[in-house]
XYZ file of C-alpha atoms in Angstrom:
653
model
C 5.890 -2.857 130.828
C 8.218 -2.250 128.014
C 6.812 -2.041 124.173
C 10.013 -3.767 123.244
C 11.651 -6.815 124.583
C 14.606 -5.986 126.523
C 17.294 -8.555 127.955
C 19.725 -7.542 130.376
C 22.848 -9.742 131.621
C 25.686 -8.810 134.066
C 29.070 -9.663 132.343
C 30.803 -8.146 135.511
C 29.959 -6.787 138.922
C 29.435 -3.340 137.484
C 28.863 -3.935 133.660
C 25.590 -4.827 132.198
C 24.425 -5.677 128.695
C 21.350 -4.768 127.644
C 19.727 -6.165 124.306
C 16.773 -4.133 122.894
C 14.899 -6.255 120.197
C 13.126 -4.099 117.522
C 10.604 -6.714 116.836
C 9.572 -9.820 118.556
C 9.115 -11.976 116.670
C 11.283 -11.287 113.773
C 9.964 -12.547 110.416
C 11.563 -14.268 107.540
C 11.928 -12.022 104.684
C 13.289 -9.054 106.917
C 16.357 -8.155 108.653
C 17.134 -8.765 112.272
C 17.698 -5.333 113.755
C 18.379 -4.678 117.402
C 20.315 -2.201 119.672
C 23.030 -3.577 122.263
C 23.808 -1.266 125.195
C 26.965 -1.593 127.404
C 26.350 0.116 130.469
C 28.578 0.788 133.358
C 26.373 0.729 136.537
C 28.807 2.872 138.732
C 28.379 6.737 139.324
C 31.044 9.107 138.438
C 29.883 11.343 141.112
C 30.274 8.577 143.664
C 33.574 7.607 142.149
C 34.987 11.241 142.931
C 33.320 11.328 146.470
C 35.156 7.938 147.401
C 38.277 9.100 145.911
C 38.051 12.262 147.832
C 37.265 10.590 151.278
C 40.432 8.182 150.485
C 42.628 11.234 150.000
C 41.201 12.837 153.366
C 41.806 9.753 155.316
C 45.237 9.468 154.042
C 46.137 12.849 155.115
C 44.541 12.254 158.491
C 46.727 9.225 158.958
C 49.918 10.798 157.988
C 49.039 13.585 160.436
C 48.305 11.460 163.202
C 51.483 9.303 162.348
C 53.604 12.611 162.700
C 51.917 13.714 165.814
C 52.491 10.578 167.576
C 55.947 10.625 166.645
C 56.238 13.947 168.086
C 54.846 13.125 171.556
C 57.008 10.158 172.083
C 60.198 10.699 173.725
C 63.329 8.647 173.584
C 64.358 6.162 176.499
C 67.491 8.239 177.150
C 65.299 11.416 177.818
C 63.075 9.755 180.188
C 65.970 8.252 181.900
C 67.640 11.659 182.461
C 64.358 13.243 183.913
C 64.179 10.671 186.200
C 67.567 11.195 187.571
C 67.305 14.824 187.873
C 63.796 15.124 189.552
C 63.247 11.849 190.880
C 59.734 10.215 190.989
C 56.751 12.283 191.926
C 53.264 12.332 191.759
C 53.093 14.815 188.710
C 55.517 12.306 186.525
C 53.364 9.308 187.735
C 50.363 10.944 186.383
C 51.785 11.956 183.052
C 52.902 8.445 182.532
C 49.473 6.958 182.801
C 48.103 9.668 180.482
C 50.584 9.146 177.955
C 49.798 5.540 177.723
C 45.922 6.056 177.436
C 46.559 8.794 174.670
C 48.744 6.351 172.712
C 46.216 3.486 172.817
C 43.386 5.934 171.939
C 45.481 6.994 168.979
C 46.287 3.514 167.929
C 42.513 2.624 168.156
C 41.481 5.453 165.786
C 44.304 4.547 163.534
C 43.035 1.220 163.145
C 39.420 2.585 162.600
C 40.532 4.675 159.847
C 42.447 2.097 158.422
C 39.742 -0.364 158.091
C 37.334 2.614 156.774
C 39.963 3.258 154.022
C 39.949 -0.648 153.273
C 36.083 -0.652 152.746
C 36.092 2.621 150.699
C 38.782 1.093 148.487
C 36.620 -1.980 147.981
C 33.498 0.474 147.204
C 35.593 2.577 144.715
C 36.165 -0.560 142.765
C 32.634 -0.883 141.730
C 33.099 2.805 140.229
C 36.408 2.458 138.392
C 36.666 2.421 134.563
C 36.271 -0.963 132.934
C 38.302 -2.292 130.043
C 36.504 -4.293 127.464
C 37.751 -6.104 124.162
C 36.373 -8.053 121.312
C 32.609 -7.552 121.543
C 30.821 -9.344 118.967
C 27.225 -10.581 117.844
C 26.391 -14.087 116.305
C 23.105 -15.438 115.322
C 22.698 -19.148 114.634
C 19.805 -21.726 114.026
C 19.521 -25.303 115.178
C 17.218 -27.972 114.147
C 16.702 -30.898 116.417
C 14.566 -34.018 116.717
C 13.912 -37.363 117.960
C 15.864 -39.773 116.081
C 13.127 -42.289 116.818
C 10.485 -40.226 114.842
C 12.450 -38.803 111.941
C 15.079 -41.093 110.132
C 18.218 -39.130 109.513
C 19.253 -41.633 106.816
C 16.800 -39.971 104.449
C 18.787 -36.707 104.383
C 20.449 -35.781 101.079
C 22.041 -32.379 102.166
C 21.360 -31.833 105.700
C 23.705 -34.577 106.652
C 26.560 -32.957 104.734
C 27.072 -30.303 107.047
C 26.762 -32.044 110.401
C 28.686 -30.777 112.949
C 29.176 -31.304 116.768
C 26.825 -28.893 118.544
C 27.253 -27.541 122.133
C 23.737 -27.586 123.367
C 24.540 -26.978 127.063
C 23.186 -23.690 128.426
C 24.020 -22.201 131.721
C 20.955 -21.341 133.755
C 21.439 -17.797 133.017
C 22.883 -18.247 129.578
C 26.090 -16.484 130.801
C 29.365 -18.451 130.702
C 32.605 -17.413 132.014
C 36.192 -18.656 131.264
C 36.497 -20.407 134.449
C 34.214 -22.914 136.011
C 36.022 -22.780 139.283
C 35.391 -19.144 139.982
C 32.220 -19.580 141.707
C 31.847 -15.876 143.154
C 31.881 -14.606 139.488
C 29.738 -17.161 137.976
C 26.959 -17.885 140.268
C 24.496 -14.858 140.638
C 22.673 -16.733 143.130
C 25.452 -16.428 145.792
C 25.152 -13.743 148.612
C 27.931 -11.704 146.871
C 25.382 -11.050 143.984
C 22.394 -10.580 145.940
C 22.827 -6.731 146.182
C 22.976 -6.389 142.445
C 20.239 -9.070 141.334
C 17.971 -6.140 140.379
C 20.207 -5.191 137.630
C 19.176 -8.346 135.923
C 15.592 -8.970 134.172
C 16.589 -11.873 131.991
C 16.846 -15.645 133.525
C 16.612 -17.765 130.434
C 16.681 -21.529 130.622
C 15.448 -22.813 127.153
C 17.829 -25.682 126.948
C 16.920 -27.278 123.390
C 13.257 -25.870 123.436
C 11.389 -28.864 124.688
C 13.419 -31.804 123.726
C 15.350 -31.788 126.934
C 12.889 -30.932 129.788
C 13.960 -28.500 132.468
C 13.502 -31.364 135.137
C 16.100 -33.616 133.084
C 18.280 -30.871 132.738
C 18.515 -30.009 136.190
C 19.414 -33.903 136.893
C 22.229 -33.975 134.615
C 23.482 -30.409 135.631
C 24.710 -27.405 134.036
C 28.385 -28.197 134.231
C 28.132 -30.688 131.393
C 30.057 -29.605 128.277
C 27.469 -31.466 125.842
C 24.051 -32.576 127.438
C 23.330 -34.593 124.301
C 26.426 -36.888 124.793
C 26.171 -36.621 128.650
C 22.791 -37.981 128.547
C 23.372 -41.284 126.606
C 21.780 -43.302 129.440
C 18.923 -40.791 130.195
C 15.811 -42.355 128.556
C 15.019 -41.653 124.932
C 16.494 -38.269 125.144
C 19.763 -39.530 124.047
C 18.663 -39.913 120.800
C 18.221 -36.302 119.864
C 19.927 -35.201 116.592
C 21.360 -31.820 115.985
C 21.847 -30.024 112.945
C 22.729 -26.431 112.069
C 20.455 -24.707 109.704
C 21.235 -20.988 109.778
C 24.106 -18.705 110.647
C 24.955 -15.052 110.674
C 28.795 -15.149 111.543
C 30.470 -13.004 114.118
C 29.864 -9.303 113.719
C 32.280 -7.125 115.409
C 30.858 -4.602 118.061
C 34.193 -3.247 119.142
C 37.907 -4.067 119.422
C 38.580 -2.004 122.578
C 36.148 -0.192 124.782
C 36.708 1.835 128.056
C 33.758 2.518 130.044
C 33.855 5.190 132.761
C 31.413 5.138 135.603
C 27.836 5.727 134.621
C 28.767 5.560 130.822
C 26.616 3.787 128.215
C 27.993 2.825 124.738
C 24.966 1.832 122.387
C 25.520 -0.308 119.013
C 22.831 -0.849 116.380
C 22.942 -4.433 114.916
C 21.271 -5.151 111.402
C 21.599 -8.053 109.398
C 20.780 -8.885 105.921
C 17.175 -9.746 104.997
C 16.440 -13.396 106.145
C 15.441 -15.879 103.628
C 11.720 -15.809 102.929
C 11.834 -19.587 103.216
C 13.532 -19.852 106.433
C 11.685 -22.209 108.802
C 10.138 -20.514 111.691
C 10.814 -20.962 115.606
C 9.205 -23.976 116.947
C 9.612 -25.184 120.494
C 6.477 -26.629 121.674
C 6.963 -30.047 120.756
C 8.580 -33.042 122.547
C 10.040 -34.638 119.434
C 11.007 -31.792 116.975
C 12.609 -28.384 117.821
C 13.775 -25.413 115.667
C 15.661 -22.790 117.739
C 17.437 -19.444 116.962
C 20.037 -18.060 119.114
C 21.476 -14.797 119.658
C 25.158 -14.837 121.017
C 26.879 -11.558 122.510
C 30.501 -12.244 123.449
C 32.509 -9.659 125.296
C 36.023 -10.119 126.918
C 36.853 -8.031 129.934
C 40.227 -7.165 130.996
C 40.982 -7.756 134.573
C 44.495 -6.868 135.697
C 46.753 -8.718 133.541
C 44.120 -11.576 132.544
C 41.392 -11.695 129.961
C 37.949 -13.037 131.040
C 35.712 -13.882 128.004
C 31.963 -13.858 128.785
C 29.406 -15.257 126.471
C 25.475 -14.264 126.650
C 22.942 -16.628 124.668
C 19.572 -15.404 124.160
C 16.684 -17.160 122.247
C 14.995 -15.091 119.758
C 11.931 -15.985 117.965
C 11.493 -15.790 114.140
C 7.985 -16.067 112.340
C 7.187 -17.375 109.002
C 6.845 -15.318 105.815
C 3.190 -14.369 104.826
C 2.541 -12.700 101.808
C -0.404 -10.098 101.320
C -2.632 -12.998 100.150
C -1.992 -15.048 103.056
C 0.358 -17.577 101.505
C 3.664 -19.295 102.846
C 6.901 -20.606 101.375
C 7.549 -24.382 101.879
C 10.743 -24.271 104.095
C 13.595 -26.647 103.474
C 15.467 -28.143 106.076
C 17.151 -30.872 104.313
C 19.851 -28.411 102.894
C 23.285 -27.292 103.723
C 23.196 -24.438 106.532
C 22.280 -21.094 105.176
C 24.978 -18.590 105.904
C 24.434 -14.834 105.533
C 26.893 -12.030 105.729
C 28.028 -10.322 108.837
C 25.506 -7.842 110.095
C 26.095 -3.877 109.856
C 27.255 -2.450 113.142
C 26.777 1.291 113.865
C 27.536 2.869 117.124
C 24.866 5.199 118.193
C 26.234 8.593 119.351
C 24.699 11.076 122.040
C 23.652 13.498 119.004
C 21.688 10.664 117.589
C 19.851 9.536 120.735
C 19.054 13.313 121.704
C 16.499 13.748 118.717
C 12.862 13.713 119.484
C 12.465 10.495 117.341
C 13.905 7.836 119.477
C 16.437 5.345 117.815
C 14.043 2.481 118.158
C 11.084 4.347 116.294
C 13.301 5.291 113.590
C 14.703 1.770 113.194
C 11.169 0.369 113.312
C 10.388 2.396 110.202
C 13.112 0.823 108.490
C 15.359 3.909 108.766
C 19.270 3.327 109.048
C 20.955 4.801 111.744
C 23.239 7.710 110.532
C 22.064 7.871 107.022
C 19.309 10.645 107.661
C 20.599 14.146 106.749
C 20.581 16.552 109.735
C 17.975 19.114 110.139
C 18.240 22.727 111.479
C 15.205 24.241 113.288
C 16.251 27.532 112.349
C 14.740 27.299 109.109
C 11.380 28.747 109.420
C 10.325 27.966 105.912
C 11.097 24.241 106.274
C 9.180 24.327 109.568
C 6.212 25.765 107.914
C 6.337 23.107 105.175
C 6.551 20.173 107.865
C 3.429 21.466 109.558
C 1.615 21.539 106.442
C 2.573 18.148 105.576
C 1.578 16.942 108.951
C -1.714 18.420 108.413
C -2.087 17.116 105.104
C -1.247 13.609 106.369
C -3.767 13.870 109.214
C -6.485 14.906 106.831
C -5.613 12.118 104.152
C -5.680 9.636 107.024
C -9.389 10.413 108.145
C -10.400 9.431 104.513
C -8.143 6.431 104.022
C -6.657 5.199 107.217
C -3.132 3.893 107.228
C -0.785 2.167 109.788
C 0.485 4.788 112.309
C 4.141 3.695 111.484
C 3.608 4.355 107.883
C 2.557 7.833 108.652
C 5.518 8.563 110.987
C 7.916 7.317 107.996
C 6.379 9.669 105.611
C 6.641 12.733 107.921
C 10.499 11.426 108.489
C 11.175 11.409 105.041
C 9.785 15.114 104.637
C 12.104 16.355 107.150
C 15.209 14.367 106.797
C 14.912 13.015 103.378
C 15.003 9.470 101.957
C 17.653 6.890 102.999
C 20.856 6.534 101.329
C 20.320 3.178 99.312
C 23.747 2.631 98.856
C 24.332 1.844 102.568
C 21.811 -0.989 102.634
C 23.304 -4.577 103.036
C 20.530 -6.187 100.944
C 21.028 -7.505 97.426
C 19.807 -4.666 95.107
C 18.295 -7.282 92.619
C 15.706 -8.224 95.260
C 12.877 -6.206 96.582
C 13.747 -4.523 99.725
C 10.931 -4.281 102.437
C 11.431 -0.132 102.708
C 7.814 0.373 103.558
C 5.907 -0.469 106.570
C 3.137 -1.486 104.704
C 4.822 -4.199 102.992
C 6.043 -6.130 105.960
C 4.914 -9.562 107.073
C 3.413 -7.923 110.090
C 1.274 -5.695 108.229
C 0.385 -8.155 105.691
C -1.253 -10.231 108.589
C -3.020 -7.188 110.057
C -4.411 -6.420 106.446
C -5.601 -9.974 106.120
C -7.520 -9.847 109.732
C -9.071 -6.582 108.496
C -9.926 -6.912 104.952
C -9.724 -10.654 104.181
C -12.651 -11.690 101.827
C -13.066 -15.422 101.130
C -15.048 -14.815 97.983
C -11.817 -13.338 96.338
C -10.222 -16.748 96.742
C -13.194 -18.861 95.368
C -12.651 -16.955 92.139
C -9.114 -17.761 91.582
C -8.364 -20.345 88.742
C -6.670 -23.400 89.497
C -3.723 -22.706 87.081
C -2.343 -19.862 89.306
C -2.684 -22.006 92.372
C -0.871 -24.722 90.852
C 1.983 -22.283 89.701
C 2.324 -20.815 93.144
C 2.461 -24.210 94.601
C 5.170 -25.273 92.618
C 7.127 -22.256 93.256
C 7.133 -22.822 97.023
C 4.083 -20.667 98.033
C 1.127 -22.375 99.610
C -2.199 -20.561 100.125
C -3.100 -20.554 103.784
C -6.516 -19.204 103.642
C -8.389 -21.862 101.705
C -11.843 -23.379 102.494
C -12.229 -21.524 105.560
C -15.447 -21.989 107.544
C -16.938 -20.506 110.498
C -19.742 -22.874 111.218
C -19.612 -26.891 111.309
C -22.228 -29.463 111.733
C -21.135 -32.488 114.078
C -22.791 -35.750 113.396
C -22.537 -39.327 114.547
C -23.741 -41.984 112.448
C -26.194 -39.413 110.868
C -27.386 -37.998 114.073
C -26.828 -34.338 114.621
C -25.083 -33.801 117.937
C -24.050 -30.140 117.864
C -23.421 -27.188 115.572
C -20.162 -25.229 115.855
C -19.906 -21.544 115.545
C -16.226 -19.960 115.518
C -15.749 -16.291 116.077
C -13.268 -16.164 113.109
C -12.326 -17.527 109.947
C -8.827 -17.697 110.971
C -6.885 -16.811 114.077
C -3.488 -15.454 114.997
C -1.245 -16.594 117.889
C -2.273 -13.634 120.146
C -5.885 -14.128 119.739
C -8.293 -15.727 122.083
C -10.493 -18.665 120.228
C -14.163 -17.720 120.932
C -16.630 -20.560 120.012
C -20.312 -21.520 120.790
C -21.592 -25.062 120.696
C -25.306 -25.337 119.922
C -27.003 -28.622 120.774
C -29.570 -30.266 118.786
C -33.212 -29.680 119.656
C -34.525 -32.639 117.312
C -37.002 -34.492 119.290
C -36.374 -37.456 117.305
C -32.802 -37.617 118.580
C -32.036 -40.514 121.133
C -28.938 -39.043 122.754
C -27.958 -35.797 124.527
C -24.713 -34.336 125.658
C -23.898 -34.616 129.271
C -20.500 -33.238 128.904
C -17.832 -31.513 126.494
C -14.187 -31.121 126.668
C -12.522 -28.850 124.199
C -8.763 -28.563 123.491
C -6.436 -26.800 120.931
C -3.812 -29.174 119.806
C -0.676 -28.855 117.370
C -0.330 -31.747 114.908
C 2.902 -32.611 113.511
C 2.672 -34.427 109.981
C 5.986 -36.060 109.127
C 6.930 -36.535 105.405
C 7.062 -40.181 104.498
C 10.199 -40.041 102.932
C 11.859 -38.856 106.320
C 9.727 -41.270 108.434
C 11.015 -43.452 111.078
C 11.877 -47.078 110.475
C 9.979 -47.882 113.502
C 6.402 -48.527 112.253
C 4.598 -47.478 115.593
C 6.555 -44.349 116.080
C 5.648 -43.022 112.702
C 2.097 -44.487 112.209
C 0.164 -41.688 113.447
C 0.828 -37.768 113.655
C 2.095 -36.374 116.682
C -0.189 -34.130 118.750
C 0.856 -31.637 121.591
C -2.069 -30.109 123.594
C -1.821 -26.365 124.290
C -5.136 -25.625 126.066
C -8.151 -27.653 127.461
C -11.334 -26.728 128.831
C -14.277 -28.715 130.198
C -18.247 -28.179 130.755
C -20.903 -30.293 132.278
C -24.554 -30.223 130.843
C -27.408 -30.145 133.109
C -30.947 -30.459 132.545
C -32.111 -29.006 129.016
C -28.780 -27.115 127.825
C -29.123 -25.406 124.655
C -25.692 -24.019 124.062
C -22.160 -23.812 125.724
C -19.853 -20.919 124.814
C -16.078 -21.542 125.196
C -13.090 -19.418 125.415
C -9.691 -20.885 124.470
C -6.928 -18.750 125.830
C -3.665 -18.718 124.097
C -0.176 -18.536 125.945
C 1.293 -14.978 125.025
C 4.748 -14.837 126.616
C 7.026 -12.800 124.899
C 9.955 -15.401 125.438
C 7.635 -18.374 124.936
C 5.408 -17.784 121.713
C 3.371 -20.387 119.881
C 4.301 -20.873 116.357
C 1.621 -20.638 113.556
C 0.883 -23.295 111.063
C 3.739 -23.787 108.398
C 5.385 -26.594 106.206
C 8.751 -27.786 105.757
C 10.277 -30.604 103.309
C 10.623 -32.873 106.557
C 7.291 -32.271 108.417
C 4.680 -29.630 108.637
C 2.724 -28.069 111.659
C -1.206 -27.900 111.744
C -3.696 -26.826 114.433
C -6.826 -28.690 115.306
C -9.502 -28.258 117.922
C -10.529 -31.788 119.480
C -13.873 -32.169 120.861
C -14.910 -34.992 123.174
C -18.567 -35.661 123.848
C -19.949 -37.786 126.390
C -23.365 -38.848 125.125
C -26.240 -40.502 126.994
C -29.537 -41.855 126.303
C -32.202 -39.018 125.886
C -35.000 -41.377 127.008
C -33.695 -42.680 130.124
C -33.451 -40.281 133.302
C -29.603 -41.571 133.839
C -28.604 -38.406 135.841
C -30.912 -39.153 138.902
C -31.541 -42.174 141.145
C -33.848 -43.407 143.594
C -32.942 -43.541 147.039
C -36.103 -43.744 149.055
C -39.601 -44.680 148.485
C -42.799 -45.267 150.539
C -46.465 -45.009 150.040
C -46.637 -41.154 149.690
C -44.025 -41.253 146.937
C -40.184 -41.573 146.735
C -37.174 -39.143 146.521
C -34.321 -38.933 143.979
C -30.660 -37.555 144.055
C -28.118 -37.027 141.517
C -25.689 -39.718 140.661
C -22.148 -39.772 141.637
C -21.079 -41.036 138.197
C -22.791 -40.706 134.942
C -21.696 -43.534 132.136
C -22.038 -42.816 128.587
C -20.362 -43.034 125.258
C -17.369 -41.089 124.244
C -17.470 -39.450 120.789
C -14.255 -37.526 119.453
C -14.035 -35.304 116.665
C -11.297 -32.923 115.091
C -11.935 -29.517 113.404
C -9.193 -27.910 111.568
C -8.021 -24.415 112.475
C -6.037 -22.010 110.587
C -3.606 -20.109 112.836
C -1.140 -17.651 111.473
C 1.582 -15.547 113.279
C 0.501 -12.494 115.217
C 0.473 -9.100 113.757
C 1.393 -7.644 116.953
C 4.911 -7.273 118.340
C 5.430 -8.914 121.935
C 7.019 -6.619 124.520
C 8.622 -7.325 127.721
C 8.680 -6.443 131.370
């Protein structure tokens, strides 16, 4: 398993594009940084060997042709020999021998000709490839069901509505010609031998608004699924609005790849807005998706074939050191940032002991570190002393490992050239790992104290709320008491005050032991659900559609209670896929996302034995067996759950 998420796609039979994400997910308030590798899958050594074989076959073909011409005699010579010597046994045998040798020579020539054609086809895989106009673009799309949200209430979002092409190929790889089946269908027999070069097969469609089954019914050849599905149930009412764009950033204008050669480019954007809405695709009615597009055009003969790779990326919400988030604004014109910075990573940079990924993860720009000579013995001694000092200091006050690496890098290569940064100098740049969103969440997990929040005054909270920051860690509790009509049913104990999307939710239900209670629990169902609360200003005109919040179940578990069951432990396992992540709670001006635990209790009377029934009786007694079905009252309650983004980065396979 890779420590970073890596997506790879074939843009030609012998060219693969690899996308290495330096963070998964990315976070609002931080730049998007990734590495793009364009790799020629051929081998230079194999190319030279095949070319030498072709030359040898060509030489042999010419020699055989010359020898065959020398052995042949003209018809005049044959007639003259026949008139002078007449027919004899020797001349008769020579004529048969000459015919068999000529047929063998022709068969040998045909075999070598066929072999040369096969080698010529093989050598095409190892030939240099010409590419032009490589670029990177990132866009964000807000989608919703028009029956749940009324777009007539939009003030700014509707002004910039454009026609969006939401159709995506099964591989998110589109060619210039749909009729070219051999180049576009990776499942064909022609591509079976190179399928091992691909590790990404995305089919996100629209993040849940159009299911995979519906997409397959319509077909991937549609140029616009939303338009094509006008008669396909309620899906036809899906609205699309662009909310974010990083324009095309040029990777290269022209590029020639020899066999086995790899060209590596580093892409880094400006800092994302801190109030950028996070990725959200676990709903059937609302979706926020971000898409990375890599375009490359290959030159085949005299034609230019454009290829487009589309990869979904995950963006998490900004979380401050105190556990606060901004209110994201969806009802506004699309946010357009400047083009990203593209840097080609040379071989000398890749050969350093510190990998390019590690340097970038410590917020170090490629090519802006000063070079370092290992011949300087005094400098080496200083570096060793600095390393020992960092280790000793870390034993007293533990720090993040990446922060320690950053301090050692600064000692070795010096600080970054701030003039090369793309970010606005008037804003604070997140130059240290300790100030990143991921470390903010990790620090909250390790050091959060609810007593500190209780001592804050209301004025500060009001000011933060008005500025767009909302505290997320308020009124947190680990223990709850569940009652029905004043009668205790169970006590709930959570393992944490709050959770992240990479945690497993452990909880324990302890049932009431009060003998005066008239009911007991026979079964419990626990489920984790997300709750979408729409802003009434953007609510649908349909009263039934907007009457209650929309919930989406993520995980469910069930337990049955026998005899005198005192407590039941539960573990809710959250999905942790690198490409399909849960979204922590957040709020926008149109809707907000909350998380809840839903408990369904089946309550039966404690006085009556409702679990057993009599099936035989005589003078010596009677026999009982358990019932097939137990009837009881259903009681449902909801417990709020605070769920923040994960402090861990998701890797890949």
